Amino acid sequence: MTDQADQAQPAGRRPAGRARPAPWTPPRLGPLREIFSGPRRRLRRLGALGEPPATSRQGHGDGGVPYEGDPVPGDPAPCDPASVDPPVATAGRGPLRLTPRAPARQPQEAPPGPKPGEGRPPRPPGPGLAAPRPRGELRTWPRSFAHRLTSPLPGVRAVARMAREGRLRPPVEALRQIPELPFEPGPQPVVGPGDTAVTWAGHASCVLRTGGLTVLTDPVWSRRILGTPARVTPVGVRWEDLPPVDAVVISHNHYDHLDAPTLRRLPRDTPLFVPAGLAAWCRARRFTDVTELDWWEAAELPGPEGPVRFDFVPAHHWSKRTLTDTCRSLWGGWVITAPGGGRTYFAGDTGYGHWFREIGRGYPDIDLALLPIGAYDPRWMLRPVHTDPEEAVRAFGDLGARTMMPMHWSTFLLSAEPPLQPLLRVRAAWEAAGLPREALWDLPVGGSRVLDRDD
């Protein structure tokens, strides 16, 4: 509608001094845009679906080594077309000619640190591992880690297809398998010097004993998590039966891996090792010893047998906890190395891809690999972020590990495969690969195994 002053004027004329109203623009989508299309647009803009940027400072945390092709301090900056003024038309004989202007002064160097959405992931370690970073240091990170995504996140069409097909949970007839899920809780094993022991508490939660320390991986002792039906098997280890917890490693911030009610049970001075961008969440809950790391970075924790090393390594996954924080923190797995050299790889949550080979090259002689085998159906939706049993066996080969313990199944029904199917398929894939049966630790929930490196 036009106002009264406009109606009083002749057609095509407006009152003097009055600006023409701005054209109507559609409202911003806000959180919905962030959920469904933000990371996809960033990937397309950054060339993650095509060519990567030519130069980058992203991915080094706040003190990494530049990649090949990155600008070196002190070298003249390459000519940037955006920094040169447009040509000027000059008159003379003949037709009009364009004479380029002299290049403008180079702008001052931007403040240190990457801009959100720029750059490539860090490279894997070379022959020597990175020096450990100080524990508990305060660090700054980019606003988004969406450029680290291996695949674009599902959009609105994928979510609509999932709802249309109704493949969010197993079919009703498959739920009859729930009583058959393996559940055999037992006492914590006795661990000698140089030994590594693991107890599966359920899902991605393990009690790892190595280097004289007790480490919890993605501890979830809650009966129910947000947006998911209650556990189908109890926790394999009662909280009261846990030995003193020396450290906790977190793979990413999804609710089935970062459980606030479980963390509240821990003393606030418990050392937490978390992905980049997640320390603020932990410190807001009064944890005082929080170390956040970028991919291929490490920190150490003193133990009775010497320092235990925690290396944060890449994964094919993503992060999200609220409507507006998609990929605002990093995701990955952990390589935990005991003083005697025993290595355990905890994959967290991941799809299959090239990172397994890179991890195997960067950290040879992995003794125990904790690999996810569940939450994979339908594959068209979940392949980029969750390995199925056959892919987990393939990842085990890429890692060059000695033994494998399947996890991330038999606890929460997160997808449409029947509850027992992951176990049956991983056993079949293991046999088809010709791997020794004793190297597959297909533990029941609550079960334990001890790895003696002298065997």
Coordinates of C-alpha atoms in Angstrom, one line a residue:
M1 CA 0.0 0.0 0.0
T2 CA 1.1 3.6 -0.6
D3 CA 0.7 6.2 2.1
Q4 CA -1.5 9.3 1.9
A5 CA 1.3 11.6 0.8
D6 CA 2.1 9.4 -2.1
Q7 CA -1.5 9.4 -3.2
A8 CA -1.6 13.2 -3.3
Q9 CA 1.2 13.4 -5.8
P10 CA 0.8 13.1 -9.6
A11 CA 1.7 9.8 -11.0
G12 CA 5.5 9.2 -11.3
R13 CA 6.4 12.0 -8.8
R14 CA 7.3 11.7 -5.1
P15 CA 7.5 14.4 -2.4
A16 CA 10.8 16.2 -2.2
G17 CA 13.2 14.8 0.3
R18 CA 11.4 11.5 0.7
A19 CA 13.4 8.4 -0.2
R20 CA 11.9 5.6 -2.2
P21 CA 11.0 2.7 0.1
A22 CA 13.4 -0.3 -0.1
P23 CA 12.0 -3.3 -2.0
W24 CA 10.7 -6.1 0.0
T25 CA 13.1 -8.9 0.8
P26 CA 12.2 -12.4 2.1
P27 CA 12.9 -13.0 5.8
R28 CA 16.1 -14.9 6.7
L29 CA 15.6 -18.6 7.5
G30 CA 17.9 -18.4 10.6
P31 CA 18.5 -21.8 12.2
L32 CA 16.8 -23.7 9.4
R33 CA 19.3 -22.4 6.9
E34 CA 22.1 -23.2 9.3
I35 CA 20.9 -26.8 9.8
F36 CA 20.1 -27.8 6.2
S37 CA 22.1 -25.7 3.8
G38 CA 24.8 -23.8 5.7
P39 CA 27.6 -26.4 5.5
R40 CA 26.7 -27.4 2.0
R41 CA 26.9 -23.7 0.8
R42 CA 30.2 -23.3 2.6
L43 CA 31.6 -26.4 0.9
R44 CA 30.5 -25.3 -2.5
R45 CA 31.9 -21.8 -1.9
L46 CA 35.2 -23.1 -0.7
G47 CA 35.6 -25.5 -3.5
A48 CA 35.4 -28.6 -1.3
L49 CA 33.2 -30.1 -3.9
G50 CA 35.8 -29.0 -6.6
E51 CA 39.2 -27.4 -6.3
P52 CA 40.5 -26.4 -2.9
P53 CA 41.7 -22.9 -2.2
A54 CA 45.2 -22.1 -3.5
T55 CA 46.5 -20.9 -0.1
S56 CA 45.4 -21.4 3.4
R57 CA 46.2 -20.8 7.0
Q58 CA 43.3 -22.8 8.2
G59 CA 43.7 -26.0 10.1
H60 CA 46.9 -25.2 12.0
G61 CA 45.2 -24.3 15.2
D62 CA 47.3 -21.4 16.4
G63 CA 50.8 -22.6 15.7
G64 CA 51.0 -25.1 12.8
V65 CA 53.4 -25.4 9.9
P66 CA 52.2 -23.8 6.6
Y67 CA 51.3 -25.9 3.7
E68 CA 53.2 -25.8 0.4
G69 CA 51.9 -22.8 -1.5
D70 CA 51.0 -20.8 1.7
P71 CA 52.5 -17.3 1.9
V72 CA 55.7 -17.1 3.8
P73 CA 56.2 -14.1 6.1
G74 CA 58.6 -11.6 4.5
D75 CA 58.0 -12.7 0.9
P76 CA 56.2 -10.3 -1.4
A77 CA 52.5 -11.0 -1.6
P78 CA 51.3 -12.3 -5.0
C79 CA 49.4 -9.9 -7.1
D80 CA 45.7 -10.1 -6.2
P81 CA 43.3 -8.9 -8.9
A82 CA 41.1 -7.5 -6.2
S83 CA 43.9 -5.2 -5.0
V84 CA 44.5 -3.5 -8.4
D85 CA 42.3 -0.6 -9.4
P86 CA 40.2 -1.0 -12.6
P87 CA 41.8 0.3 -15.8
V88 CA 41.2 3.9 -16.8
A89 CA 40.0 5.0 -20.2
T90 CA 42.5 7.5 -21.9
A91 CA 41.9 9.5 -25.1
G92 CA 44.3 9.6 -28.0
R93 CA 44.7 8.7 -31.6
G94 CA 42.5 5.9 -32.8
P95 CA 40.0 4.1 -30.7
L96 CA 39.7 4.4 -27.0
R97 CA 42.4 2.6 -25.1
L98 CA 42.4 1.2 -21.6
T99 CA 45.5 2.0 -19.6
P100 CA 46.0 -0.1 -16.4
R101 CA 46.5 1.9 -13.2
A102 CA 49.5 1.3 -11.1
P103 CA 48.9 -1.4 -8.4
A104 CA 47.6 0.1 -5.2
R105 CA 49.4 -0.3 -2.0
Q106 CA 49.1 -3.8 -0.6
P107 CA 46.7 -3.8 2.3
Q108 CA 48.0 -4.4 5.8
E109 CA 48.2 -8.0 6.9
A110 CA 45.0 -9.2 8.4
P111 CA 45.1 -10.2 12.1
P112 CA 46.6 -13.6 12.8
G113 CA 44.4 -16.6 12.7
P114 CA 42.2 -18.1 10.0
K115 CA 38.9 -16.8 8.8
P116 CA 35.9 -19.0 9.1
G117 CA 35.5 -21.4 6.2
E118 CA 39.0 -21.0 4.7
G119 CA 41.7 -23.5 4.1
R120 CA 42.4 -27.2 4.1
P121 CA 42.7 -29.7 6.9
P122 CA 46.1 -30.2 8.6
R123 CA 48.5 -32.8 7.2
P124 CA 49.2 -36.0 9.0
P125 CA 52.4 -36.2 11.0
G126 CA 55.6 -37.1 9.3
P127 CA 58.3 -39.4 10.6
G128 CA 58.3 -37.5 13.9
L129 CA 55.1 -36.8 15.9
A130 CA 54.2 -33.3 16.8
A131 CA 55.4 -32.0 20.2
P132 CA 52.8 -32.2 22.9
R133 CA 50.9 -29.0 23.6
P134 CA 50.4 -27.5 27.1
R135 CA 47.4 -28.9 28.9
G136 CA 44.6 -26.5 29.6
E137 CA 45.8 -23.7 27.3
L138 CA 43.4 -21.1 26.1
R139 CA 43.1 -21.0 22.3
T140 CA 41.1 -19.3 19.6
W141 CA 39.5 -21.1 16.7
P142 CA 37.6 -20.2 13.5
R143 CA 33.9 -19.7 13.8
S144 CA 33.1 -22.8 11.7
F145 CA 34.8 -26.1 10.8
A146 CA 32.5 -26.8 7.9
H147 CA 35.4 -26.8 5.5
R148 CA 36.6 -30.0 7.3
L149 CA 33.6 -32.0 6.1
T150 CA 34.4 -34.8 3.8
S151 CA 30.9 -34.8 2.4
P152 CA 28.1 -32.2 2.4
L153 CA 25.5 -32.6 5.1
P154 CA 22.0 -33.8 4.2
G155 CA 19.7 -31.1 3.0
V156 CA 16.0 -30.7 3.2
R157 CA 15.3 -33.2 0.5
A158 CA 17.2 -35.9 2.3
V159 CA 15.4 -35.3 5.5
A160 CA 12.0 -35.3 3.7
R161 CA 13.0 -38.6 2.0
M162 CA 13.9 -40.1 5.3
A163 CA 10.6 -39.2 6.8
R164 CA 8.7 -40.4 3.7
E165 CA 10.4 -43.8 3.8
G166 CA 9.9 -44.1 7.5
R167 CA 13.3 -45.6 8.0
L168 CA 14.2 -43.9 11.2
R169 CA 14.2 -46.9 13.5
P170 CA 14.2 -50.7 13.0
P171 CA 10.9 -52.3 11.9
V172 CA 8.7 -53.6 14.7
E173 CA 9.3 -57.2 13.9
A174 CA 13.1 -56.7 14.3
L175 CA 12.7 -55.4 17.9
R176 CA 12.2 -59.0 18.9
Q177 CA 16.0 -59.3 18.7
I178 CA 16.5 -57.0 21.6
P179 CA 16.5 -59.7 24.3
E180 CA 19.3 -61.5 22.3
L181 CA 21.7 -58.6 22.4
P182 CA 24.8 -59.7 24.3
F183 CA 25.0 -58.3 27.9
E184 CA 27.5 -59.9 30.3
P185 CA 28.8 -57.5 32.9
G186 CA 31.7 -58.6 34.9
P187 CA 34.4 -57.3 37.3
Q188 CA 37.1 -55.0 36.0
P189 CA 40.2 -56.9 34.9
V190 CA 43.5 -56.9 36.6
V191 CA 46.1 -55.0 34.5
G192 CA 49.8 -55.6 34.8
P193 CA 52.6 -53.2 33.7
G194 CA 52.7 -52.7 30.0
D195 CA 49.2 -54.2 29.5
T196 CA 46.2 -52.6 28.0
A197 CA 42.6 -53.6 29.0
V198 CA 39.3 -52.4 27.7
T199 CA 35.7 -52.8 29.1
W200 CA 32.8 -52.0 26.9
A201 CA 30.2 -50.0 28.8
G202 CA 27.9 -49.7 25.8
H203 CA 27.7 -47.6 22.6
A204 CA 31.0 -45.7 22.3
S205 CA 31.7 -45.7 26.0
C206 CA 34.7 -47.8 27.0
V207 CA 36.8 -48.0 30.2
L208 CA 40.4 -48.1 28.9
R209 CA 43.2 -49.1 31.2
T210 CA 46.6 -48.2 29.7
G211 CA 49.9 -46.8 31.0
G212 CA 48.6 -47.1 34.6
L213 CA 45.7 -44.7 33.8
T214 CA 41.9 -45.2 33.6
V215 CA 40.5 -43.4 30.6
L216 CA 36.8 -43.1 29.7
T217 CA 35.9 -42.7 26.0
D218 CA 32.7 -40.7 25.2
P219 CA 31.1 -41.6 28.6
V220 CA 27.3 -42.0 28.4
W221 CA 25.8 -43.5 31.5
S222 CA 22.4 -42.0 31.0
R223 CA 19.4 -44.2 30.3
R224 CA 18.1 -41.8 27.6
I225 CA 19.6 -39.2 25.4
L226 CA 17.9 -36.3 23.6
G227 CA 15.9 -37.4 20.5
T228 CA 16.5 -41.1 20.9
P229 CA 14.6 -44.0 22.6
A230 CA 15.9 -45.3 25.9
R231 CA 18.8 -47.7 26.0
V232 CA 18.0 -51.3 24.9
T233 CA 20.8 -52.7 27.1
P234 CA 21.8 -51.4 30.5
V235 CA 25.2 -49.8 31.1
G236 CA 27.8 -52.5 31.2
V237 CA 29.7 -51.0 34.2
R238 CA 28.0 -49.6 37.2
W239 CA 29.3 -46.1 38.0
E240 CA 30.1 -47.2 41.6
D241 CA 32.3 -50.0 40.2
L242 CA 34.5 -47.8 38.1
P243 CA 38.1 -47.3 39.3
P244 CA 39.2 -43.7 39.8
V245 CA 38.9 -41.9 36.4
D246 CA 42.2 -40.3 35.4
A247 CA 41.1 -38.8 32.1
V248 CA 38.2 -38.5 29.6
V249 CA 38.4 -38.2 25.8
I250 CA 35.5 -36.8 23.8
S251 CA 35.2 -37.4 20.0
H252 CA 32.5 -34.8 19.2
N253 CA 29.5 -33.0 20.7
H254 CA 26.6 -35.1 19.5
Y255 CA 24.3 -36.1 22.5
D256 CA 25.1 -39.8 22.3
H257 CA 28.8 -39.0 22.7
L258 CA 28.9 -35.9 24.9
D259 CA 26.5 -36.5 27.8
A260 CA 26.3 -33.7 30.3
P261 CA 24.5 -35.7 33.1
T262 CA 27.4 -38.3 33.0
L263 CA 30.1 -35.7 33.0
R264 CA 28.5 -34.0 36.0
R265 CA 29.3 -37.2 38.0
L266 CA 33.0 -36.5 37.6
P267 CA 35.2 -34.4 39.8
R268 CA 35.6 -31.0 38.2
D269 CA 39.4 -31.4 38.1
T270 CA 39.2 -34.5 35.9
P271 CA 41.4 -33.9 32.8
L272 CA 39.2 -33.7 29.7
F273 CA 40.6 -34.0 26.2
V274 CA 38.2 -32.5 23.7
P275 CA 38.1 -31.4 20.0
A276 CA 38.9 -27.8 19.0
G277 CA 36.0 -25.5 19.9
L278 CA 34.6 -27.5 22.7
A279 CA 36.6 -26.3 25.7
A280 CA 34.2 -23.4 26.4
W281 CA 31.3 -25.8 26.8
C282 CA 33.3 -27.8 29.3
R283 CA 34.6 -24.8 31.2
A284 CA 31.1 -23.4 31.5
R285 CA 30.4 -26.6 33.5
R286 CA 33.2 -25.7 35.9
F287 CA 35.8 -28.3 34.6
T288 CA 39.2 -26.8 35.3
D289 CA 41.6 -29.1 33.3
V290 CA 40.3 -29.0 29.7
T291 CA 42.6 -29.4 26.7
E292 CA 41.2 -28.9 23.2
L293 CA 43.2 -30.0 20.2
D294 CA 43.2 -29.7 16.4
W295 CA 43.7 -32.7 14.2
W296 CA 47.2 -34.2 14.5
E297 CA 47.9 -32.4 17.7
A298 CA 48.7 -34.1 21.0
A299 CA 49.0 -33.5 24.8
E300 CA 50.4 -35.7 27.6
L301 CA 49.2 -36.7 31.0
P302 CA 51.5 -38.0 33.7
G303 CA 51.0 -41.6 34.8
P304 CA 52.6 -44.0 37.2
E305 CA 54.5 -45.6 34.4
G306 CA 55.4 -42.4 32.6
P307 CA 53.5 -39.8 30.5
V308 CA 50.6 -41.1 28.4
R309 CA 50.1 -39.3 25.1
F310 CA 46.7 -38.3 23.6
D311 CA 46.7 -37.5 19.9
F312 CA 43.6 -36.1 18.2
V313 CA 43.1 -37.5 14.7
P314 CA 40.6 -36.8 11.9
A315 CA 37.3 -38.6 11.3
H316 CA 34.6 -38.5 8.6
H317 CA 31.8 -37.0 10.6
W318 CA 30.4 -33.6 11.8
S319 CA 29.3 -31.8 14.9
K320 CA 26.1 -30.2 16.1
R321 CA 24.4 -29.8 19.5
T322 CA 21.9 -26.9 19.0
L323 CA 19.9 -25.3 16.2
T324 CA 22.7 -22.8 15.5
D325 CA 26.0 -24.5 16.1
T326 CA 26.5 -26.8 13.1
C327 CA 30.2 -27.6 12.7
R328 CA 31.2 -24.9 15.2
S329 CA 33.4 -27.5 17.0
L330 CA 35.6 -30.2 15.5
W331 CA 35.2 -33.9 15.5
G332 CA 37.7 -36.8 15.4
G333 CA 39.2 -39.8 17.1
W334 CA 42.0 -40.4 19.6
V335 CA 45.2 -42.3 19.5
I336 CA 46.3 -43.0 23.1
T337 CA 49.9 -44.1 23.5
A338 CA 51.3 -45.7 26.7
P339 CA 54.8 -45.1 27.9
G340 CA 55.9 -48.5 26.8
G341 CA 54.6 -47.8 23.3
G342 CA 51.2 -49.6 23.4
R343 CA 48.7 -47.7 21.2
T344 CA 44.9 -47.7 21.3
Y345 CA 42.9 -46.0 18.6
F346 CA 39.4 -44.8 19.5
A347 CA 37.6 -43.8 16.3
G348 CA 34.6 -42.1 18.0
D349 CA 32.0 -41.7 15.3
T350 CA 33.0 -41.8 11.6
G351 CA 32.3 -42.9 8.1
Y352 CA 34.8 -44.7 6.0
G353 CA 37.4 -42.8 4.0
H354 CA 41.0 -41.9 3.4
W355 CA 41.7 -40.8 7.0
F356 CA 42.2 -44.4 8.2
R357 CA 45.1 -44.9 5.9
E358 CA 46.6 -41.6 7.0
I359 CA 46.2 -42.5 10.7
G360 CA 47.8 -45.9 10.1
R361 CA 50.8 -44.2 8.4
G362 CA 51.1 -41.6 11.1
Y363 CA 50.7 -44.0 14.0
P364 CA 52.1 -47.4 13.1
D365 CA 51.7 -50.5 15.3
I366 CA 48.3 -49.8 16.7
D367 CA 47.6 -52.6 19.2
L368 CA 43.8 -52.1 19.6
A369 CA 41.3 -50.3 17.4
L370 CA 37.9 -49.4 18.8
L371 CA 35.8 -49.1 15.6
P372 CA 32.1 -48.3 15.2
I373 CA 29.9 -50.8 13.3
G374 CA 26.3 -49.6 13.9
A375 CA 23.8 -46.8 13.0
Y376 CA 24.4 -47.3 9.2
D377 CA 20.9 -47.9 7.6
P378 CA 19.8 -46.4 5.2
R379 CA 23.2 -46.2 3.5
W380 CA 22.2 -43.4 1.1
M381 CA 21.8 -41.2 4.1
L382 CA 24.4 -42.4 6.6
R383 CA 27.3 -43.7 4.5
P384 CA 29.3 -40.5 4.8
V385 CA 29.2 -40.4 8.6
H386 CA 28.8 -44.0 9.9
T387 CA 30.8 -47.1 8.9
D388 CA 28.9 -50.3 8.3
P389 CA 30.4 -53.6 9.6
E390 CA 32.2 -54.3 6.3
E391 CA 33.6 -50.8 6.1
A392 CA 34.8 -51.2 9.7
V393 CA 36.7 -54.3 8.8
R394 CA 38.2 -52.5 5.8
A395 CA 39.2 -49.6 8.1
F396 CA 40.9 -52.1 10.4
G397 CA 43.1 -53.2 7.5
D398 CA 43.9 -49.6 6.5
L399 CA 45.0 -48.9 10.1
G400 CA 47.3 -51.9 10.2
A401 CA 46.1 -52.6 13.8
R402 CA 46.6 -55.8 15.7
T403 CA 43.1 -56.3 17.2
M404 CA 39.7 -54.7 16.7
M405 CA 36.8 -54.2 19.2
P406 CA 33.5 -53.3 17.6
M407 CA 31.4 -50.6 19.3
H408 CA 28.6 -48.1 18.6
W409 CA 25.9 -50.7 18.4
S410 CA 23.6 -52.7 20.8
T411 CA 22.8 -49.7 23.0
F412 CA 20.7 -47.0 21.3
L413 CA 18.6 -47.7 18.3
L414 CA 19.7 -44.8 16.1
S415 CA 18.9 -46.1 12.7
A416 CA 16.9 -48.7 10.8
E417 CA 19.1 -51.8 10.8
P418 CA 17.9 -54.8 13.0
P419 CA 19.5 -54.7 16.5
L420 CA 21.6 -57.9 16.0
Q421 CA 22.6 -57.3 12.4
P422 CA 25.8 -55.3 13.1
L423 CA 27.3 -58.2 15.1
L424 CA 26.4 -60.8 12.5
R425 CA 27.7 -58.8 9.6
V426 CA 31.0 -57.9 11.2
R427 CA 31.7 -61.6 12.0
A428 CA 30.9 -62.5 8.4
A429 CA 33.1 -59.7 7.0
W430 CA 35.9 -60.7 9.3
E431 CA 35.8 -64.3 8.2
A432 CA 35.6 -63.3 4.5
A433 CA 38.7 -61.2 4.9
G434 CA 40.6 -64.2 6.2
L435 CA 41.5 -62.4 9.5
P436 CA 42.4 -64.4 12.6
R437 CA 39.3 -64.9 14.8
E438 CA 41.2 -64.2 18.0
A439 CA 41.9 -60.6 16.8
L440 CA 38.2 -59.7 16.7
W441 CA 37.1 -58.7 20.2
D442 CA 33.3 -58.8 19.7
L443 CA 32.6 -58.2 23.4
P444 CA 29.2 -58.2 25.0
V445 CA 28.1 -55.1 26.8
G446 CA 30.0 -55.2 30.1
G447 CA 32.7 -57.6 28.7
S448 CA 36.4 -57.0 29.1
R449 CA 39.6 -58.1 27.5
V450 CA 43.3 -57.6 28.4
L451 CA 45.9 -57.1 25.6
D452 CA 49.4 -58.3 26.6
R453 CA 51.9 -56.8 24.2
D454 CA 54.4 -59.5 25.0
D455 CA 52.3 -62.2 23.4

